[in-house]
Amino acid sequence: MTAETAENAETAADRPRKRQARGERRIAQLLEAAGKVFAESGYAATTTNAIAARAGVSPGSLYQYFPNKDAIAAALAEFYADSLDTLLAPFAVVDPAAVTLEEALGSSLGPLVAFHRENPACLVLFVGGHTPGHVMDLQAPLMARTHARIQALLALYAPELPPARLEWGAAVTLAAYKGVLPLVVEADEEQVPELTRELRDLLLGYFERLLRP
Amino acid sequence: MTAETAENAETAADRPRKRQARGERRIAQLLEAAGKVFAESGYAATTTNAIAARAGVSPGSLYQYFPNKDAIAAALAEFYADSLDTLLAPFAVVDPAAVTLEEALGSSLGPLVAFHRENPACLVLFVGGHTPGHVMDLQAPLMARTHARIQALLALYAPELPPARLEWGAAVTLAAYKGVLPLVVEADEEQVPELTRELRDLLLGYFERLLRP
DNA sequence: AGAGATTACGAGTGATTGCTCGCATTCGTC
DNA sequence: GACGAATGCGAGCAATCACTCGTAATCTCT
């Protein structure tokens, strides 16, 4: 997933391994296949052999690139976490004087929804509760960062809100968002814009209630 | 879980079996243990031997009362579905002239939250995505009924809302509710009232936005 | 072309786990 | 107390699955 030039690639993990272009392609194939199978069957029910078969590769080849099943999920999760971090970045530079919350949410939610529809395994690994091992190491920081972003956004539009309320408000917002995403991901293509608007309204409605009682 | 008198109990499934009081007790023990282990480890990672051990019973005894692992989860799920149906019943008899939405939600959400905190496995089986086999047969109808209840409630308070909006509104409400529940279930006891209020505000805020755009 | 490394294969292995079976114990009833 | 039925046990079976290994094909570089 990371395109590394021959010169600078010296991470401790893959130092002794010289990888050919074919190998990089196989890794991409395997991760794509893994995403599909995880999305269909969930983490626990997916077998490594199924991933290999889906990628058109033997089980032995799979284990040439990944030490174990966990590592496959972790590699996927890392890609997802990076992507989401990028997609969530716009929230960090919102100017409350120039842009309303409605506008900010309206423009940023679309790409997020699109990403999750293209990568349904992301929800399986991140919001589906029991994902073991190294995936949590990616999920927890991502969630913490997202929480912080929401909290900062809220503070921006409601400076006088008490910190405790801000804290819980961000947590509830994130939880509700994670709850509705599966609905949007599994819906028909044609209903996505409508559902995205409803998701925006859900968050906006909550924000309004947070800001003025 | 269902207390059946000796006279009327003639379901096709357990007809030929005469069960002693000891057996009923064992079933209750097993289901309680199953609830704990499912809540801790998720469905897939739970072993039948772990359930038996937790109940202080041998694996063989477990299989005297349940034909397979699925049946244990299904029995638990049936109990949960029945309980939730009862807890959700108040929504069917709300009078919009006498009670505001805020009051209706405020009084009904508390018991629901309490139930889920006492039975964390309920969320594992119902909202945690990949639960196999017979559990879905209980989950799908329950969700459909809940969806219908929310939709009816919305229609009561907003008679002029177009049906399509009503449909999606109920779906989004249910999804958001399911998303926030885990947060409330895992929170410390002392923060439950505050979080329940936030959950109520989330739904109310969305309803307000639905009702007058 | 030839050497050395990487890639690819797929049958096989060891560990896990859902589940069974034969037998011992306890209960309900007379 | 005695008999049949229900309960209880736990070692073990069979199937699944993550993972390995010996070997062969293919690439890179000279």
PDB file of C-alpha atoms in Angstrom, chain A residues 57-212:
ATOM      1  CA  VAL A  57      -2.980 -17.592  -5.191  1.00  0.00           C
ATOM      2  CA  SER A  58      -1.891 -20.609  -3.170  1.00  0.00           C
ATOM      3  CA  PRO A  59      -1.944 -20.546   0.635  1.00  0.00           C
ATOM      4  CA  GLY A  60       1.826 -20.837   0.660  1.00  0.00           C
ATOM      5  CA  SER A  61       2.205 -17.681  -1.413  1.00  0.00           C
ATOM      6  CA  LEU A  62       0.005 -15.769   0.975  1.00  0.00           C
ATOM      7  CA  TYR A  63       2.315 -16.638   3.846  1.00  0.00           C
ATOM      8  CA  GLN A  64       5.292 -15.409   1.921  1.00  0.00           C
ATOM      9  CA  TYR A  65       3.985 -11.860   2.297  1.00  0.00           C
ATOM     10  CA  PHE A  66       2.106 -11.992   5.589  1.00  0.00           C
ATOM     11  CA  PRO A  67       3.294 -13.788   8.720  1.00  0.00           C
ATOM     12  CA  ASN A  68      -0.243 -14.605   9.842  1.00  0.00           C
ATOM     13  CA  LYS A  69      -3.923 -13.847   9.447  1.00  0.00           C
ATOM     14  CA  ASP A  70      -3.746 -10.972  11.899  1.00  0.00           C
ATOM     15  CA  ALA A  71      -1.109  -9.239   9.820  1.00  0.00           C
ATOM     16  CA  ILE A  72      -3.394  -9.240   6.791  1.00  0.00           C
ATOM     17  CA  ALA A  73      -6.141  -7.523   8.748  1.00  0.00           C
ATOM     18  CA  ALA A  74      -3.613  -5.136  10.267  1.00  0.00           C
ATOM     19  CA  ALA A  75      -2.241  -4.152   6.864  1.00  0.00           C
ATOM     20  CA  LEU A  76      -5.768  -3.507   5.640  1.00  0.00           C
ATOM     21  CA  ALA A  77      -6.583  -1.593   8.789  1.00  0.00           C
ATOM     22  CA  GLU A  78      -3.497   0.565   8.412  1.00  0.00           C
ATOM     23  CA  PHE A  79      -4.523   1.520   4.912  1.00  0.00           C
ATOM     24  CA  TYR A  80      -8.040   2.286   6.094  1.00  0.00           C
ATOM     25  CA  ALA A  81      -6.828   4.330   9.040  1.00  0.00           C
ATOM     26  CA  ASP A  82      -4.548   6.395   6.802  1.00  0.00           C
ATOM     27  CA  SER A  83      -7.316   6.990   4.297  1.00  0.00           C
ATOM     28  CA  LEU A  84      -9.774   8.034   6.965  1.00  0.00           C
ATOM     29  CA  ASP A  85      -7.247  10.353   8.519  1.00  0.00           C
ATOM     30  CA  THR A  86      -6.934  12.093   5.175  1.00  0.00           C
ATOM     31  CA  LEU A  87     -10.682  12.269   4.678  1.00  0.00           C
ATOM     32  CA  LEU A  88     -11.162  13.674   8.168  1.00  0.00           C
ATOM     33  CA  ALA A  89      -8.479  16.309   7.802  1.00  0.00           C
ATOM     34  CA  PRO A  90     -10.851  19.015   6.420  1.00  0.00           C
ATOM     35  CA  PHE A  91     -12.514  19.264   9.814  1.00  0.00           C
ATOM     36  CA  ALA A  92      -9.294  20.579  11.311  1.00  0.00           C
ATOM     37  CA  VAL A  93      -9.228  23.738   9.185  1.00  0.00           C
ATOM     38  CA  VAL A  94     -12.865  24.841   9.376  1.00  0.00           C
ATOM     39  CA  ASP A  95     -13.398  28.556   9.952  1.00  0.00           C
ATOM     40  CA  PRO A  96     -16.615  29.018  11.947  1.00  0.00           C
ATOM     41  CA  ALA A  97     -16.943  32.608  10.775  1.00  0.00           C
ATOM     42  CA  ALA A  98     -16.989  31.667   7.095  1.00  0.00           C
ATOM     43  CA  VAL A  99     -18.600  28.223   7.045  1.00  0.00           C
ATOM     44  CA  THR A 100     -21.667  26.948   8.872  1.00  0.00           C
ATOM     45  CA  LEU A 101     -21.623  23.537  10.519  1.00  0.00           C
ATOM     46  CA  GLU A 102     -24.229  22.436   7.992  1.00  0.00           C
ATOM     47  CA  GLU A 103     -21.959  23.338   5.100  1.00  0.00           C
ATOM     48  CA  ALA A 104     -18.925  21.754   6.684  1.00  0.00           C
ATOM     49  CA  LEU A 105     -20.721  18.481   7.342  1.00  0.00           C
ATOM     50  CA  GLY A 106     -22.509  18.532   3.983  1.00  0.00           C
ATOM     51  CA  SER A 107     -19.285  18.700   2.029  1.00  0.00           C
ATOM     52  CA  SER A 108     -17.205  16.279   4.101  1.00  0.00           C
ATOM     53  CA  LEU A 109     -19.717  13.509   4.721  1.00  0.00           C
ATOM     54  CA  GLY A 110     -20.064  12.601   1.050  1.00  0.00           C
ATOM     55  CA  PRO A 111     -16.465  11.454   0.537  1.00  0.00           C
ATOM     56  CA  LEU A 112     -16.512   9.586   3.845  1.00  0.00           C
ATOM     57  CA  VAL A 113     -19.647   7.705   2.846  1.00  0.00           C
ATOM     58  CA  ALA A 114     -18.205   6.970  -0.580  1.00  0.00           C
ATOM     59  CA  PHE A 115     -15.041   5.581   0.984  1.00  0.00           C
ATOM     60  CA  HIS A 116     -16.939   3.255   3.267  1.00  0.00           C
ATOM     61  CA  ARG A 117     -19.094   2.029   0.410  1.00  0.00           C
ATOM     62  CA  GLU A 118     -16.000   1.221  -1.606  1.00  0.00           C
ATOM     63  CA  ASN A 119     -14.283  -0.440   1.374  1.00  0.00           C
ATOM     64  CA  PRO A 120     -16.969  -2.205   3.372  1.00  0.00           C
ATOM     65  CA  ALA A 121     -14.355  -4.243   5.222  1.00  0.00           C
ATOM     66  CA  CYS A 122     -13.333  -1.047   6.987  1.00  0.00           C
ATOM     67  CA  LEU A 123     -16.517  -1.116   9.029  1.00  0.00           C
ATOM     68  CA  VAL A 124     -16.119  -4.831   9.659  1.00  0.00           C
ATOM     69  CA  LEU A 125     -12.658  -4.304  11.118  1.00  0.00           C
ATOM     70  CA  PHE A 126     -13.271  -1.020  12.921  1.00  0.00           C
ATOM     71  CA  VAL A 127     -16.843  -0.885  14.192  1.00  0.00           C
ATOM     72  CA  GLY A 128     -17.656  -4.588  14.287  1.00  0.00           C
ATOM     73  CA  GLY A 129     -16.758  -5.219  17.898  1.00  0.00           C
ATOM     74  CA  HIS A 130     -14.384  -8.150  18.347  1.00  0.00           C
ATOM     75  CA  THR A 131     -11.407  -7.725  16.068  1.00  0.00           C
ATOM     76  CA  PRO A 132      -8.379  -9.255  17.709  1.00  0.00           C
ATOM     77  CA  GLY A 133      -4.787  -8.377  18.090  1.00  0.00           C
ATOM     78  CA  HIS A 134      -2.971  -5.776  16.071  1.00  0.00           C
ATOM     79  CA  VAL A 135      -6.055  -4.231  14.509  1.00  0.00           C
ATOM     80  CA  MET A 136      -6.949  -2.581  17.788  1.00  0.00           C
ATOM     81  CA  ASP A 137      -3.547  -0.878  17.777  1.00  0.00           C
ATOM     82  CA  LEU A 138      -4.679   0.960  14.654  1.00  0.00           C
ATOM     83  CA  GLN A 139      -8.313   1.412  15.603  1.00  0.00           C
ATOM     84  CA  ALA A 140      -7.874   2.944  19.025  1.00  0.00           C
ATOM     85  CA  PRO A 141      -5.610   5.839  17.954  1.00  0.00           C
ATOM     86  CA  LEU A 142      -7.788   6.541  14.925  1.00  0.00           C
ATOM     87  CA  MET A 143     -10.869   6.733  17.108  1.00  0.00           C
ATOM     88  CA  ALA A 144      -9.051   8.924  19.590  1.00  0.00           C
ATOM     89  CA  ARG A 145      -7.986  11.304  16.835  1.00  0.00           C
ATOM     90  CA  THR A 146     -11.489  11.377  15.379  1.00  0.00           C
ATOM     91  CA  HIS A 147     -12.953  12.027  18.798  1.00  0.00           C
ATOM     92  CA  ALA A 148     -10.521  14.897  19.302  1.00  0.00           C
ATOM     93  CA  ARG A 149     -11.396  16.350  15.916  1.00  0.00           C
ATOM     94  CA  ILE A 150     -15.113  16.287  16.649  1.00  0.00           C
ATOM     95  CA  GLN A 151     -14.511  17.780  20.055  1.00  0.00           C
ATOM     96  CA  ALA A 152     -12.412  20.572  18.582  1.00  0.00           C
ATOM     97  CA  LEU A 153     -15.046  21.237  15.947  1.00  0.00           C
ATOM     98  CA  LEU A 154     -17.716  21.468  18.606  1.00  0.00           C
ATOM     99  CA  ALA A 155     -15.596  23.784  20.713  1.00  0.00           C
ATOM    100  CA  LEU A 156     -15.135  25.992  17.706  1.00  0.00           C
ATOM    101  CA  TYR A 157     -18.848  26.497  17.202  1.00  0.00           C
ATOM    102  CA  ALA A 158     -19.789  26.488  20.893  1.00  0.00           C
ATOM    103  CA  PRO A 159     -16.945  28.035  22.897  1.00  0.00           C
ATOM    104  CA  GLU A 160     -19.034  28.355  26.040  1.00  0.00           C
ATOM    105  CA  LEU A 161     -20.040  24.711  26.258  1.00  0.00           C
ATOM    106  CA  PRO A 162     -18.713  23.061  29.452  1.00  0.00           C
ATOM    107  CA  PRO A 163     -15.816  20.659  28.810  1.00  0.00           C
ATOM    108  CA  ALA A 164     -17.643  17.628  30.181  1.00  0.00           C
ATOM    109  CA  ARG A 165     -20.535  18.188  27.810  1.00  0.00           C
ATOM    110  CA  LEU A 166     -18.067  18.654  24.971  1.00  0.00           C
ATOM    111  CA  GLU A 167     -16.398  15.377  25.830  1.00  0.00           C
ATOM    112  CA  TRP A 168     -19.582  13.344  25.878  1.00  0.00           C
ATOM    113  CA  GLY A 169     -21.020  15.185  22.939  1.00  0.00           C
ATOM    114  CA  ALA A 170     -18.085  14.156  20.784  1.00  0.00           C
ATOM    115  CA  ALA A 171     -18.328  10.562  21.985  1.00  0.00           C
ATOM    116  CA  VAL A 172     -22.057  10.366  21.277  1.00  0.00           C
ATOM    117  CA  THR A 173     -21.609  11.972  17.877  1.00  0.00           C
ATOM    118  CA  LEU A 174     -18.928   9.474  16.915  1.00  0.00           C
ATOM    119  CA  ALA A 175     -20.996   6.539  18.167  1.00  0.00           C
ATOM    120  CA  ALA A 176     -24.095   7.663  16.288  1.00  0.00           C
ATOM    121  CA  TYR A 177     -22.038   8.200  13.159  1.00  0.00           C
ATOM    122  CA  LYS A 178     -20.596   4.701  13.430  1.00  0.00           C
ATOM    123  CA  GLY A 179     -24.066   3.346  13.973  1.00  0.00           C
ATOM    124  CA  VAL A 180     -25.575   4.891  10.865  1.00  0.00           C
ATOM    125  CA  LEU A 181     -22.676   4.161   8.520  1.00  0.00           C
ATOM    126  CA  PRO A 182     -23.567   0.478   8.035  1.00  0.00           C
ATOM    127  CA  LEU A 183     -27.044   1.536   6.986  1.00  0.00           C
ATOM    128  CA  VAL A 184     -25.643   3.844   4.337  1.00  0.00           C
ATOM    129  CA  VAL A 185     -23.067   1.325   3.176  1.00  0.00           C
ATOM    130  CA  GLU A 186     -25.601  -1.426   2.639  1.00  0.00           C
ATOM    131  CA  ALA A 187     -28.205   0.775   0.968  1.00  0.00           C
ATOM    132  CA  ASP A 188     -28.799   0.906  -2.771  1.00  0.00           C
ATOM    133  CA  GLU A 189     -26.710   3.335  -4.744  1.00  0.00           C
ATOM    134  CA  GLU A 190     -29.667   5.558  -5.556  1.00  0.00           C
ATOM    135  CA  GLN A 191     -30.550   6.135  -1.916  1.00  0.00           C
ATOM    136  CA  VAL A 192     -27.082   7.197  -0.840  1.00  0.00           C
ATOM    137  CA  PRO A 193     -27.539  10.978  -1.265  1.00  0.00           C
ATOM    138  CA  GLU A 194     -30.803  10.939   0.655  1.00  0.00           C
ATOM    139  CA  LEU A 195     -29.292   8.837   3.430  1.00  0.00           C
ATOM    140  CA  THR A 196     -26.190  10.998   3.583  1.00  0.00           C
ATOM    141  CA  ARG A 197     -28.429  14.014   4.108  1.00  0.00           C
ATOM    142  CA  GLU A 198     -30.262  12.186   6.865  1.00  0.00           C
ATOM    143  CA  LEU A 199     -26.960  11.352   8.533  1.00  0.00           C
ATOM    144  CA  ARG A 200     -25.979  15.012   8.313  1.00  0.00           C
ATOM    145  CA  ASP A 201     -29.325  16.025   9.802  1.00  0.00           C
ATOM    146  CA  LEU A 202     -28.892  13.552  12.636  1.00  0.00           C
ATOM    147  CA  LEU A 203     -25.580  15.092  13.630  1.00  0.00           C
ATOM    148  CA  LEU A 204     -26.755  18.652  13.055  1.00  0.00           C
ATOM    149  CA  GLY A 205     -29.895  18.093  15.090  1.00  0.00           C
ATOM    150  CA  TYR A 206     -27.806  16.809  17.960  1.00  0.00           C
ATOM    151  CA  PHE A 207     -25.408  19.730  17.680  1.00  0.00           C
ATOM    152  CA  GLU A 208     -28.270  22.217  17.783  1.00  0.00           C
ATOM    153  CA  ARG A 209     -29.566  20.619  20.943  1.00  0.00           C
ATOM    154  CA  LEU A 210     -26.099  20.653  22.433  1.00  0.00           C
ATOM    155  CA  LEU A 211     -25.580  24.334  21.687  1.00  0.00           C
ATOM    156  CA  ARG A 212     -28.751  25.921  23.030  1.00  0.00           C
TER     157      ARG A 212
END
